C-alpha positions as a Markdown table, in Angstrom:
| # | Residue | x | y | z |
|---|---|---|---|---|
| 1 | Met | -6.1 | 15.0 | 15.5 |
| 2 | Arg | -10.3 | 16.0 | 15.7 |
| 3 | Ala | -10.7 | 14.8 | 12.0 |
| 4 | Leu | -9.2 | 11.3 | 12.6 |
| 5 | Leu | -11.5 | 11.2 | 16.5 |
| 6 | Ile | -14.1 | 11.7 | 14.3 |
| 7 | Leu | -13.4 | 9.5 | 11.6 |
| 8 | Leu | -13.8 | 6.8 | 14.5 |
| 9 | Leu | -16.4 | 7.9 | 15.8 |
| 10 | Ser | -18.0 | 7.5 | 12.9 |
| 11 | Phe | -17.3 | 3.5 | 12.3 |
| 12 | Thr | -18.9 | 3.0 | 15.6 |
| 13 | Ala | -22.1 | 4.6 | 14.6 |
| 14 | Leu | -23.0 | 2.9 | 12.0 |
| 15 | Arg | -25.3 | -0.4 | 11.6 |
| 16 | Thr | -22.8 | -2.7 | 10.3 |
| 17 | Thr | -24.8 | -5.4 | 7.8 |
| 18 | Ser | -23.0 | -5.3 | 4.7 |
| 19 | Gly | -19.6 | -6.2 | 3.4 |
| 20 | Gln | -16.5 | -4.0 | 2.9 |
| 21 | Asn | -14.4 | -3.1 | 0.0 |
| 22 | Thr | -11.9 | -6.0 | 0.0 |
| 23 | Leu | -9.1 | -3.9 | -2.2 |
| 24 | Phe | -8.8 | -1.5 | 0.6 |
| 25 | Gly | -5.5 | -1.6 | 2.5 |
| 26 | Ser | -4.2 | -4.5 | 3.8 |
| 27 | Leu | -8.2 | -5.8 | 4.9 |
| 28 | Asp | -7.8 | -9.1 | 3.8 |
| 29 | Asp | -4.3 | -9.4 | 3.7 |
| 30 | Pro | -3.4 | -13.2 | 4.1 |
| 31 | Met | 0.1 | -12.1 | 5.7 |
| 32 | Glu | -1.8 | -10.6 | 8.6 |
| 33 | Gln | -4.4 | -13.2 | 9.5 |
| 34 | Ser | -5.6 | -16.9 | 10.6 |
| 35 | Asn | -8.2 | -18.9 | 9.6 |
| 36 | Leu | -9.2 | -19.1 | 13.9 |
| 37 | Ala | -12.3 | -20.2 | 15.0 |
| 38 | Trp | -13.4 | -17.3 | 17.8 |
| 39 | Trp | -12.4 | -19.6 | 20.7 |
| 40 | Gln | -8.9 | -20.0 | 19.4 |
| 41 | Thr | -5.4 | -17.7 | 19.9 |
| 42 | Glu | -2.1 | -18.2 | 17.8 |
| 43 | Gln | 1.2 | -16.6 | 19.6 |
| 44 | Thr | 4.7 | -17.1 | 18.1 |
| 45 | Ala | 8.1 | -15.7 | 18.9 |
| 46 | Ala | 11.3 | -15.8 | 16.9 |
| 47 | Met | 14.8 | -15.3 | 17.5 |
| 48 | Tyr | 17.1 | -14.6 | 14.4 |
| 49 | Gly | 20.3 | -13.5 | 13.9 |
| 50 | Gly | 22.9 | -12.9 | 11.2 |
| 51 | Leu | 24.7 | -10.7 | 8.5 |
| 52 | Ser | 22.6 | -7.0 | 7.3 |
| 53 | Leu | 24.3 | -5.7 | 4.4 |
| 54 | Ile | 23.2 | -1.4 | 4.1 |
| 55 | Gly | 24.8 | -0.2 | 1.1 |
| 56 | Pro | 28.6 | -1.2 | 0.8 |
| 57 | Gln | 29.1 | -2.0 | 4.7 |
| 58 | Trp | 28.3 | -5.2 | 6.0 |
| 59 | Arg | 27.1 | -5.5 | 10.0 |
| 60 | Ser | 25.8 | -8.1 | 12.3 |
| 61 | Glu | 22.1 | -8.2 | 12.9 |
| 62 | Gly | 19.8 | -9.4 | 16.0 |
| 63 | Arg | 16.1 | -9.8 | 15.3 |
| 64 | Ile | 13.7 | -10.4 | 17.5 |
| 65 | Thr | 9.5 | -10.8 | 16.2 |
| 66 | Tyr | 6.6 | -11.7 | 18.5 |
| 67 | Asp | 3.3 | -13.0 | 16.7 |
| 68 | Ser | -0.2 | -12.9 | 18.3 |
| 69 | Arg | -3.7 | -13.8 | 17.0 |
| 70 | Thr | -7.2 | -14.4 | 17.5 |
| 71 | Ser | -10.2 | -14.4 | 15.0 |
| 72 | Arg | -10.2 | -11.0 | 15.5 |
| 73 | Phe | -7.4 | -9.9 | 16.4 |
| 74 | Ala | -3.9 | -9.8 | 14.8 |
| 75 | Thr | -0.5 | -8.1 | 16.1 |
| 76 | Arg | 3.2 | -8.3 | 15.1 |
| 77 | Leu | 5.6 | -6.5 | 16.5 |
| 78 | Thr | 9.6 | -6.6 | 15.7 |
| 79 | Gly | 12.8 | -5.2 | 17.1 |
| 80 | Thr | 16.1 | -5.0 | 15.0 |
| 81 | Leu | 19.6 | -3.9 | 16.4 |
| 82 | Arg | 22.6 | -3.8 | 13.9 |
| 83 | Ala | 26.3 | -3.5 | 14.9 |
| 84 | Gly | 29.5 | -3.3 | 13.2 |
| 85 | Ile | 32.9 | -2.4 | 13.3 |
| 86 | Tyr | 32.0 | 2.0 | 13.8 |
| 87 | Gly | 29.6 | 0.5 | 16.7 |
| 88 | Ala | 25.8 | 0.1 | 17.0 |
| 89 | Tyr | 23.8 | 1.1 | 13.3 |
| 90 | Glu | 22.3 | 4.7 | 14.4 |
| 91 | Pro | 19.1 | 5.4 | 12.4 |
| 92 | Asp | 17.7 | 2.2 | 14.3 |
| 93 | Ile | 18.0 | 4.0 | 17.5 |
| 94 | Asp | 18.1 | 7.7 | 16.8 |
| 95 | Glu | 15.0 | 8.9 | 18.1 |
| 96 | Ala | 11.8 | 8.3 | 20.0 |
| 97 | Tyr | 9.9 | 7.4 | 17.2 |
| 98 | Asp | 11.9 | 4.1 | 16.7 |
| 99 | Leu | 9.9 | 2.5 | 19.5 |
| 100 | Leu | 6.7 | 3.1 | 17.2 |
| 101 | Arg | 8.5 | 1.9 | 14.7 |
| 102 | Leu | 8.5 | -1.7 | 16.6 |
| 103 | Ile | 4.9 | -2.0 | 15.2 |
| 104 | Glu | 4.6 | -4.1 | 12.0 |
| 105 | Phe | 1.0 | -3.8 | 12.1 |
| 106 | Val | -2.1 | -4.3 | 15.0 |
| 107 | Arg | -5.2 | -5.0 | 13.8 |
| 108 | Phe | -9.0 | -5.6 | 14.7 |
| 109 | Arg | -11.8 | -6.9 | 11.9 |
| 110 | Asn | -15.2 | -8.0 | 13.6 |
| 111 | Ala | -16.7 | -11.2 | 12.5 |
| 112 | Arg | -18.9 | -9.6 | 9.6 |
| 113 | Ser | -15.8 | -8.1 | 8.1 |
| 114 | Thr | -17.6 | -4.7 | 8.4 |
| 115 | Val | -15.3 | -2.8 | 11.0 |
| 116 | Tyr | -11.2 | -2.9 | 10.3 |
| 117 | Val | -8.9 | -1.0 | 12.0 |
| 118 | Arg | -5.1 | -1.2 | 11.2 |
| 119 | Val | -2.3 | 0.8 | 12.7 |
| 120 | Gly | 1.6 | 0.2 | 11.5 |
| 121 | Pro | 3.2 | 1.1 | 8.5 |
| 122 | Leu | 1.2 | 1.7 | 5.2 |
| 123 | Asp | 2.0 | -0.8 | 1.9 |
| 124 | Arg | -1.0 | -0.9 | 0.0 |
| 125 | Thr | -3.6 | 1.8 | 0.7 |
| 126 | Arg | -6.5 | 2.7 | -1.8 |
| 127 | Leu | -9.0 | 5.4 | -1.2 |
| 128 | Gly | -12.4 | 3.9 | -3.2 |
| 129 | Thr | -11.3 | 3.1 | -7.1 |
| 130 | Gly | -7.7 | 4.2 | -6.2 |
| 131 | His | -8.3 | 7.2 | -8.5 |
| 132 | Val | -6.0 | 9.5 | -6.4 |
| 133 | Val | -4.6 | 7.4 | -3.8 |
| 134 | Asn | -3.1 | 3.8 | -5.0 |
| 135 | Phe | -0.6 | 1.8 | -3.1 |
| 136 | Leu | 0.4 | 4.7 | -1.0 |
| 137 | Asn | 3.3 | 3.4 | 1.0 |
| 138 | Ser | 4.5 | 5.2 | 4.2 |
| 139 | Gln | 8.0 | 2.8 | 4.2 |
| 140 | Thr | 9.5 | 3.8 | 1.0 |
| 141 | Ile | 12.2 | 5.8 | 3.0 |
| 142 | Trp | 12.7 | 2.5 | 6.0 |
| 143 | Asn | 14.8 | 4.3 | 7.5 |
| 144 | Glu | 12.2 | 7.2 | 8.2 |
| 145 | Arg | 9.2 | 5.3 | 8.0 |
| 146 | Thr | 5.9 | 6.5 | 9.4 |
| 147 | Ile | 3.3 | 4.4 | 11.2 |
| 148 | Gly | -0.2 | 5.1 | 10.2 |
| 149 | Met | -3.6 | 3.9 | 10.4 |
| 150 | Glu | -6.3 | 2.5 | 8.0 |
| 151 | Ala | -9.9 | 2.3 | 9.0 |
| 152 | Ser | -13.2 | 1.3 | 7.5 |
| 153 | Ala | -16.4 | 0.0 | 8.3 |
| 154 | Ser | -19.9 | 0.1 | 6.6 |
| 155 | Gly | -23.4 | -0.4 | 6.9 |
| 156 | Arg | -26.3 | -1.2 | 4.9 |
| 157 | Val | -26.6 | 2.4 | 3.1 |
| 158 | Phe | -23.7 | 4.4 | 4.3 |
| 159 | Gly | -20.1 | 3.7 | 4.4 |
| 160 | Val | -17.0 | 5.3 | 5.8 |
| 161 | Ala | -13.3 | 4.9 | 5.2 |
| 162 | Gly | -10.2 | 6.5 | 6.4 |
| 163 | Phe | -6.4 | 6.4 | 6.7 |
| 164 | Val | -3.5 | 8.7 | 8.0 |
| 165 | Asp | 0.2 | 8.1 | 6.7 |
| 166 | Asn | 1.6 | 8.9 | 10.3 |
| 167 | Leu | -0.2 | 8.9 | 13.4 |
| 168 | Val | 1.4 | 12.3 | 14.5 |
| 169 | Leu | -0.7 | 13.9 | 11.6 |
| 170 | Asp | 1.7 | 15.9 | 9.9 |
| 171 | Gly | 1.4 | 14.0 | 6.9 |
| 172 | Leu | -1.3 | 12.7 | 4.3 |
| 173 | Ile | -4.5 | 12.3 | 6.0 |
| 174 | Gly | -7.5 | 11.0 | 3.5 |
| 175 | Gly | -11.4 | 9.8 | 3.8 |
| 176 | Arg | -14.1 | 8.4 | 2.4 |
| 177 | Ile | -18.0 | 8.3 | 2.4 |
| 178 | Ser | -20.3 | 6.0 | 0.7 |
| 179 | Val | -23.8 | 5.8 | 0.2 |
| 180 | Ser | -26.2 | 3.6 | -1.4 |
| 181 | Pro | -29.4 | 5.4 | -1.3 |
| 182 | Phe | -31.6 | 2.6 | -3.2 |
| 183 | Arg | -31.1 | 0.0 | -0.9 |
| 184 | Asn | -34.3 | -1.0 | 0.0 |
| 185 | Leu | -35.5 | -1.5 | -3.6 |
| 186 | Arg | -36.6 | -4.9 | -5.2 |
| 187 | Asn | -34.4 | -4.0 | -8.5 |
| 188 | Arg | -30.9 | -5.6 | -8.0 |
| 189 | Arg | -29.4 | -3.0 | -10.2 |
| 190 | Leu | -30.6 | 0.3 | -8.6 |
| 191 | Arg | -29.8 | -1.6 | -5.6 |
| 192 | Ser | -26.5 | -2.2 | -5.8 |
| 193 | Ile | -25.6 | 1.3 | -7.4 |
| 194 | Thr | -22.6 | 3.1 | -4.2 |
| 195 | Leu | -21.8 | 6.7 | -4.9 |
| 196 | Ala | -18.7 | 7.6 | -3.2 |
| 197 | Ile | -17.5 | 11.0 | -2.6 |
| 198 | Asn | -13.3 | 10.5 | -1.3 |
| 199 | Gly | -10.4 | 13.8 | 0.0 |
| 200 | Ile | -7.0 | 13.7 | 0.7 |
| 201 | Gln | -5.1 | 16.5 | 2.0 |
| 202 | Asp | -0.9 | 16.9 | 2.7 |
| 203 | Arg | -0.8 | 18.4 | 5.9 |
| 204 | Ser | 2.9 | 18.4 | 5.8 |
| 205 | Asp | 4.3 | 21.8 | 7.2 |
| 206 | Ser | 7.4 | 21.9 | 4.5 |
| 207 | Leu | 5.1 | 24.1 | 2.0 |
| 208 | Pro | 2.8 | 26.8 | 2.8 |
| 209 | Ser | -1.2 | 25.9 | 3.1 |
| 210 | Thr | -1.7 | 27.3 | -0.3 |
| 211 | Asp | 0.8 | 25.0 | -2.1 |
| 212 | Arg | 0.1 | 21.6 | -0.3 |
| 213 | Phe | -1.3 | 18.8 | -2.5 |
| 214 | Ser | -5.0 | 18.2 | -2.2 |
| 215 | Ala | -7.5 | 16.6 | -3.9 |
| 216 | Tyr | -11.0 | 14.6 | -4.2 |
| 217 | His | -12.7 | 12.4 | -6.3 |
| 218 | Ile | -16.5 | 11.3 | -6.7 |
| 219 | Glu | -17.1 | 8.0 | -7.9 |
| 220 | Met | -20.4 | 5.8 | -9.3 |
| 221 | Gln | -20.3 | 1.8 | -9.1 |
| 222 | Met | -22.9 | -0.5 | -9.7 |
| 223 | Glu | -23.6 | -4.5 | -10.1 |
| 224 | Ala | -24.7 | -4.5 | -14.0 |
| 225 | Val | -24.3 | -8.6 | -14.5 |
| 226 | Tyr | -24.4 | -11.4 | -11.7 |
| 227 | Ser | -24.2 | -15.3 | -12.9 |
| 228 | Gly | -23.7 | -17.4 | -10.0 |
| 229 | Ala | -20.7 | -16.5 | -8.4 |
| 230 | Phe | -19.4 | -14.0 | -10.4 |
| 231 | Ser | -20.4 | -10.3 | -11.8 |
| 232 | Leu | -19.6 | -7.2 | -13.3 |
| 233 | His | -19.3 | -3.8 | -11.8 |
| 234 | Pro | -19.1 | -0.9 | -14.1 |
| 235 | Phe | -17.5 | 2.4 | -12.4 |
| 236 | Val | -17.1 | 5.6 | -13.3 |
| 237 | Ser | -15.1 | 8.4 | -11.2 |
| 238 | Tyr | -14.4 | 12.4 | -11.6 |
| 239 | Ala | -11.0 | 13.8 | -9.8 |
| 240 | Arg | -9.7 | 17.1 | -9.4 |
| 241 | Ala | -6.5 | 18.4 | -7.2 |
| 242 | Arg | -4.8 | 21.2 | -6.1 |
| 243 | Pro | -3.5 | 23.0 | -7.6 |
| 244 | Ser | -2.9 | 20.6 | -10.3 |
| 245 | Gly | -5.6 | 19.4 | -12.9 |
| 246 | Gln | -8.6 | 16.8 | -13.5 |
| 247 | Gly | -9.3 | 13.9 | -14.5 |
| 248 | Leu | -11.7 | 11.0 | -15.6 |
| 249 | Tyr | -11.7 | 7.4 | -14.8 |
| 250 | Phe | -14.1 | 4.5 | -15.8 |
| 251 | Gly | -14.2 | 0.8 | -16.6 |
| 252 | Ala | -15.5 | -2.2 | -15.0 |
| 253 | Asp | -14.3 | -4.6 | -12.4 |
| 254 | Phe | -15.3 | -8.8 | -12.9 |
| 255 | Arg | -15.4 | -10.0 | -9.8 |
| 256 | Ser | -15.8 | -12.9 | -7.7 |
| 257 | Asp | -16.2 | -11.8 | -3.6 |
| 258 | Asn | -16.5 | -15.8 | -2.7 |
| 259 | Phe | -15.6 | -18.7 | -5.1 |
| 260 | Ile | -16.5 | -22.0 | -3.7 |
| 261 | Asp | -15.5 | -20.9 | -0.7 |
| 262 | Leu | -11.9 | -20.7 | -1.5 |
| 263 | Ala | -10.8 | -17.4 | -3.6 |
| 264 | Arg | -11.4 | -14.5 | -3.9 |
| 265 | Ile | -11.0 | -13.0 | -7.4 |
| 266 | His | -11.0 | -9.5 | -9.0 |
| 267 | Phe | -9.6 | -8.0 | -12.7 |
| 268 | Arg | -10.3 | -4.9 | -13.2 |
| 269 | Leu | -10.1 | -2.9 | -17.3 |
| 270 | Ala | -10.3 | 0.6 | -17.4 |
| 271 | Met | -9.1 | 4.1 | -18.7 |
| 272 | His | -7.9 | 7.4 | -17.5 |
| 273 | Tyr | -8.4 | 10.8 | -19.4 |
| 274 | Asn | -6.1 | 13.5 | -17.7 |
| 275 | Ser | -5.4 | 17.3 | -17.9 |
| 276 | Arg | -2.3 | 18.5 | -17.6 |
| 277 | Arg | -0.7 | 19.0 | -14.2 |
| 278 | Phe | -2.6 | 15.4 | -13.2 |
| 279 | Leu | -1.0 | 12.2 | -12.3 |
| 280 | Pro | -4.1 | 9.2 | -11.1 |
| 281 | Gly | -2.6 | 7.7 | -8.3 |
| 282 | Tyr | -0.5 | 10.3 | -7.5 |
| 283 | Ala | -0.8 | 9.7 | -3.7 |
| 284 | Gly | 0.7 | 6.1 | -4.1 |
| 285 | Ala | 3.6 | 4.0 | -3.6 |
| 286 | Phe | 6.4 | 7.2 | -4.3 |
| 287 | Trp | 4.3 | 9.9 | -2.6 |
| 288 | Gln | 6.8 | 10.1 | 0.0 |
| 289 | Val | 10.1 | 10.6 | -2.3 |
| 290 | Gln | 7.9 | 12.2 | -5.2 |
| 291 | Asn | 5.6 | 15.2 | -4.2 |
| 292 | Pro | 5.8 | 18.7 | -4.4 |
| 293 | His | 8.3 | 19.0 | -1.4 |
| 294 | Ala | 10.3 | 16.1 | -2.3 |
| 295 | Arg | 12.2 | 14.6 | -5.6 |
| 296 | Val | 14.2 | 11.0 | -5.9 |
| 297 | Leu | 17.6 | 11.8 | -7.3 |
| 298 | Ile | 19.0 | 9.6 | -10.6 |
| 299 | Ser | 21.9 | 7.6 | -9.5 |
| 300 | Glu | 24.1 | 8.5 | -12.3 |
| 301 | Gly | 23.6 | 11.9 | -12.7 |
| 302 | Arg | 27.1 | 13.6 | -14.3 |
| 303 | Ile | 27.8 | 16.5 | -16.3 |
| 304 | Gly | 31.5 | 15.5 | -17.5 |
| 305 | Glu | 33.4 | 14.1 | -14.8 |
| 306 | Glu | 31.5 | 15.7 | -11.9 |
| 307 | Pro | 28.1 | 14.5 | -10.6 |
| 308 | Val | 25.2 | 16.5 | -10.4 |
| 309 | Asp | 22.1 | 16.1 | -8.5 |
| 310 | Leu | 19.5 | 15.3 | -11.4 |
| 311 | Pro | 15.4 | 14.6 | -10.5 |
| 312 | Ala | 14.2 | 11.2 | -11.7 |
| 313 | Gly | 10.5 | 11.3 | -12.5 |
| 314 | Ile | 8.7 | 14.3 | -13.7 |
| 315 | Asp | 7.4 | 17.1 | -12.1 |
| 316 | Leu | 4.2 | 17.3 | -11.8 |
| 317 | Lys | 3.6 | 21.0 | -13.1 |
| 318 | Asp | 5.2 | 19.6 | -15.9 |
| 319 | Val | 3.0 | 16.3 | -16.9 |
| 320 | Arg | 1.3 | 16.9 | -20.1 |
| 321 | Arg | -2.3 | 16.1 | -21.2 |
| 322 | Ser | -2.6 | 12.0 | -21.6 |
| 323 | His | -4.6 | 9.0 | -21.3 |
| 324 | Ala | -3.9 | 5.2 | -19.8 |
| 325 | Leu | -5.0 | 2.1 | -19.7 |
| 326 | Val | -5.2 | -0.1 | -16.7 |
| 327 | Thr | -5.2 | -3.7 | -16.2 |
| 328 | Glu | -5.5 | -5.4 | -13.0 |
| 329 | Leu | -5.8 | -8.6 | -11.6 |
| 330 | Arg | -5.6 | -10.5 | -8.2 |
| 331 | Ile | -6.3 | -13.6 | -6.8 |
| 332 | Leu | -6.4 | -14.8 | -3.3 |
| 333 | Ile | -6.7 | -17.8 | -1.6 |
| 334 | Phe | -7.9 | -17.1 | 1.5 |
| 335 | Glu | -5.5 | -16.8 | 4.6 |
| 336 | Arg | -2.6 | -18.6 | 1.9 |
| 337 | Phe | -1.8 | -17.4 | -1.0 |
| 338 | Glu | -2.0 | -13.9 | -2.6 |
| 339 | Leu | -1.4 | -12.8 | -6.4 |
| 340 | Trp | -2.0 | -8.6 | -7.0 |
| 341 | Tyr | -0.9 | -6.9 | -10.3 |
| 342 | Gln | -1.7 | -3.3 | -11.7 |
| 343 | Phe | -0.4 | -1.7 | -14.9 |
| 344 | Leu | -1.0 | 1.7 | -15.5 |
| 345 | Arg | -0.1 | 2.1 | -19.5 |
| 346 | Ser | 0.4 | 5.6 | -20.3 |
| 347 | Tyr | -0.1 | 6.8 | -24.1 |
| 348 | Ser | 2.0 | 9.5 | -23.3 |
| 349 | Asp | 5.6 | 11.0 | -24.5 |
| 350 | Gln | 6.4 | 11.0 | -21.4 |
| 351 | Ala | 7.8 | 8.2 | -18.8 |
| 352 | Ile | 4.7 | 7.5 | -16.1 |
| 353 | Ser | 3.7 | 4.0 | -16.8 |
| 354 | Glu | 3.5 | 2.5 | -13.2 |
| 355 | Tyr | 3.4 | -0.9 | -12.6 |
| 356 | His | 2.3 | -2.6 | -8.8 |
| 357 | Leu | 3.1 | -6.5 | -7.8 |
| 358 | Arg | 2.2 | -8.1 | -4.2 |
| 359 | Leu | 2.9 | -11.8 | -3.9 |
| 360 | Ser | 2.5 | -14.1 | -1.0 |
| 361 | Met | 2.6 | -17.4 | 0.2 |
| 362 | Arg | 2.3 | -19.0 | 3.6 |
| 363 | Thr | 2.5 | -22.5 | 4.0 |
| 364 | Arg | 3.8 | -25.0 | 7.1 |
| 365 | Lys | 6.9 | -24.5 | 6.2 |
| 366 | Leu | 7.9 | -21.5 | 3.7 |
| 367 | Arg | 6.3 | -18.0 | 4.5 |
| 368 | Leu | 7.5 | -15.9 | 1.3 |
| 369 | Thr | 6.6 | -12.3 | 0.7 |
| 370 | Ile | 7.4 | -9.8 | -2.7 |
| 371 | Gly | 6.2 | -6.7 | -3.3 |
| 372 | Gln | 7.2 | -4.4 | -6.3 |
| 373 | Asp | 6.6 | -1.1 | -7.4 |
| 374 | Arg | 8.3 | 1.0 | -10.5 |
| 375 | Gly | 7.7 | 4.3 | -11.6 |
| 376 | Glu | 8.8 | 6.0 | -14.6 |
| 377 | Leu | 8.0 | 3.2 | -17.2 |
| 378 | Arg | 7.2 | 3.7 | -20.9 |
| 379 | Asn | 5.3 | 0.7 | -22.6 |
| 380 | Phe | 4.7 | -3.0 | -21.0 |
| 381 | Phe | 8.2 | -4.0 | -22.4 |
| 382 | Ser | 10.2 | -1.5 | -20.0 |
| 383 | Leu | 9.2 | -4.1 | -17.4 |
| 384 | Phe | 12.1 | -6.3 | -18.2 |
| 385 | Asn | 14.1 | -3.9 | -18.0 |
| 386 | Asp | 16.6 | -2.7 | -15.0 |
| 387 | Leu | 14.9 | -1.3 | -12.1 |
| 388 | Gly | 15.2 | 2.4 | -12.2 |
| 389 | Asp | 15.6 | 5.2 | -9.3 |
| 390 | Leu | 11.8 | 5.2 | -9.0 |
| 391 | Ser | 11.2 | 1.6 | -8.0 |
| 392 | Thr | 10.6 | -0.5 | -4.8 |
| 393 | Leu | 11.4 | -4.0 | -4.0 |
| 394 | His | 10.6 | -6.2 | -0.5 |
| 395 | Phe | 11.8 | -9.8 | -1.1 |
| 396 | Glu | 11.3 | -11.8 | 2.4 |
| 397 | Ala | 11.2 | -15.3 | 2.4 |
| 398 | Ala | 11.3 | -17.6 | 5.9 |
| 399 | Tyr | 12.2 | -21.3 | 5.8 |
| 400 | Arg | 11.7 | -24.1 | 8.4 |
| 401 | Val | 15.0 | -26.0 | 8.0 |
| 402 | Ser | 13.9 | -28.6 | 11.2 |
| 403 | Gly | 11.7 | -28.4 | 14.3 |
| 404 | Ile | 12.1 | -24.4 | 15.6 |
| 405 | Ile | 15.2 | -23.8 | 13.2 |
| 406 | Trp | 14.1 | -21.1 | 10.8 |
| 407 | Thr | 16.0 | -19.2 | 8.1 |
| 408 | Leu | 15.2 | -15.8 | 7.2 |
| 409 | Val | 16.2 | -13.7 | 4.3 |
| 410 | Asp | 15.0 | -10.2 | 4.2 |
| 411 | Ala | 15.9 | -7.8 | 1.2 |
| 412 | Arg | 14.6 | -4.1 | 0.5 |
| 413 | Tyr | 15.1 | -1.5 | -2.2 |
| 414 | Thr | 13.9 | 1.6 | -0.6 |
| 415 | Phe | 15.3 | 5.4 | -1.0 |
| 416 | Glu | 17.3 | 7.4 | 1.9 |
| 417 | Arg | 18.1 | 11.1 | 2.3 |
| 418 | Glu | 20.8 | 12.9 | 1.3 |
| 419 | Glu | 22.2 | 16.1 | 2.7 |
| 420 | Ser | 20.8 | 19.3 | 1.3 |
| 421 | Pro | 22.2 | 22.9 | 1.4 |
| 422 | Asp | 18.7 | 23.8 | 1.3 |
| 423 | Asp | 15.5 | 22.7 | 3.0 |
| 424 | Ser | 14.5 | 20.7 | -0.2 |
| 425 | Arg | 14.1 | 16.9 | 0.2 |
| 426 | Arg | 16.5 | 14.9 | -2.2 |
| 427 | Tyr | 16.4 | 11.4 | -1.8 |
| 428 | Thr | 18.4 | 8.3 | -3.3 |
| 429 | Val | 17.8 | 4.5 | -3.6 |
| 430 | His | 18.9 | 2.6 | -0.6 |
| 431 | Arg | 19.4 | -1.2 | -0.2 |
| 432 | Arg | 19.8 | -3.3 | 1.9 |
| 433 | Phe | 20.4 | -7.3 | 2.3 |
| 434 | Ala | 19.8 | -9.7 | 5.5 |
| 435 | Pro | 20.5 | -13.4 | 5.6 |
| 436 | Leu | 19.4 | -14.5 | 9.3 |
| 437 | Val | 18.9 | -17.7 | 10.9 |
| 438 | Gly | 17.2 | -18.6 | 14.3 |
| 439 | Ile | 14.2 | -20.3 | 16.2 |
| 440 | Arg | 10.7 | -19.9 | 16.2 |
| 441 | Leu | 8.7 | -20.9 | 19.1 |
| 442 | Ala | 4.7 | -21.4 | 19.3 |
| 443 | Phe | 2.5 | -21.2 | 22.3 |
């Protein structure tokens, strides 16, 4: 808790005069903010009813959602209750933490976009260049999803950012401090140089403190070329993890933070060089189910006719030396549309390539969100195979049929915990689907 308080106090101490890293978490997620003037407010409430398929069993479902937005604050709360022939679906109401899970997000972003705080499940948190923390997700185990926090603030010379994946601070915590030491010089290239140190620590009590994962990475980035609305930013990062290995990450970002007041564009081409026992972005989309004290089990592990518990993916201590190519593209049309794609192609004889996709669109009649993370890939063509055991998927589409009548389709591929005779944490694929219909009222 002390680390969290120090981080929050650091935000208030900064002189906020420059922009932030726009790839930090949900900072400019178009589904969480509206283009409102400072005097405007927007509130909606929606009530849905329908069916819910979880695993092999159908249930009835009722869902209530409340949204409140201003130019700086935004809140979304969602409550869900499911029931079937065996009564209420207990994971929705079996612990006090379920009250926190009503929060989809509560966020603040000031007018200059220099201070940002968000509370809610994490879905896309990235620290710095993403060398160690990349697309961190705290809702991979849907019934045990945790409410975390991400926050950042930037000044003319200094910047800070940080996250916790659980507000009770028994999970992953990370922070970043950056400095632009030549900000007062006339030379634009020197003025743009930014140095940063990033660190994370696993605070889970599932392992002794000496075996808990921790890592840091030091990075440098600068603006090398500037032409009109576009600029080229080469970067280099060195990371070291405990009790694992080390890695070098370098490349360049080609970007436009504001293209004709319409869009934000970002393209990255970069290379990873990794030692044994090091995976880039290890604290990422599958961290909750693939870490030193948790593993995903393959869904069809058998010896003869008997099922066996075989882990999917590769244990970190078994990872061999490798190098990887990263391609990334993000197109954001402010408050309306987002396409964010990243593919990490590992040139190794092990299946350790990763793919991430975030796609969203919002119009007067349609709200669409698609998120997908895939691991255990070998090459680009693996993307055309069926979803493997190391995969998550979120599809949500809401469509206004007429007036206040809306339909909602919500599908998720996540994980659930399997019973184990010991203290080990083992997870299997958990799929759910909910077709709903209801009313949506605006105030």
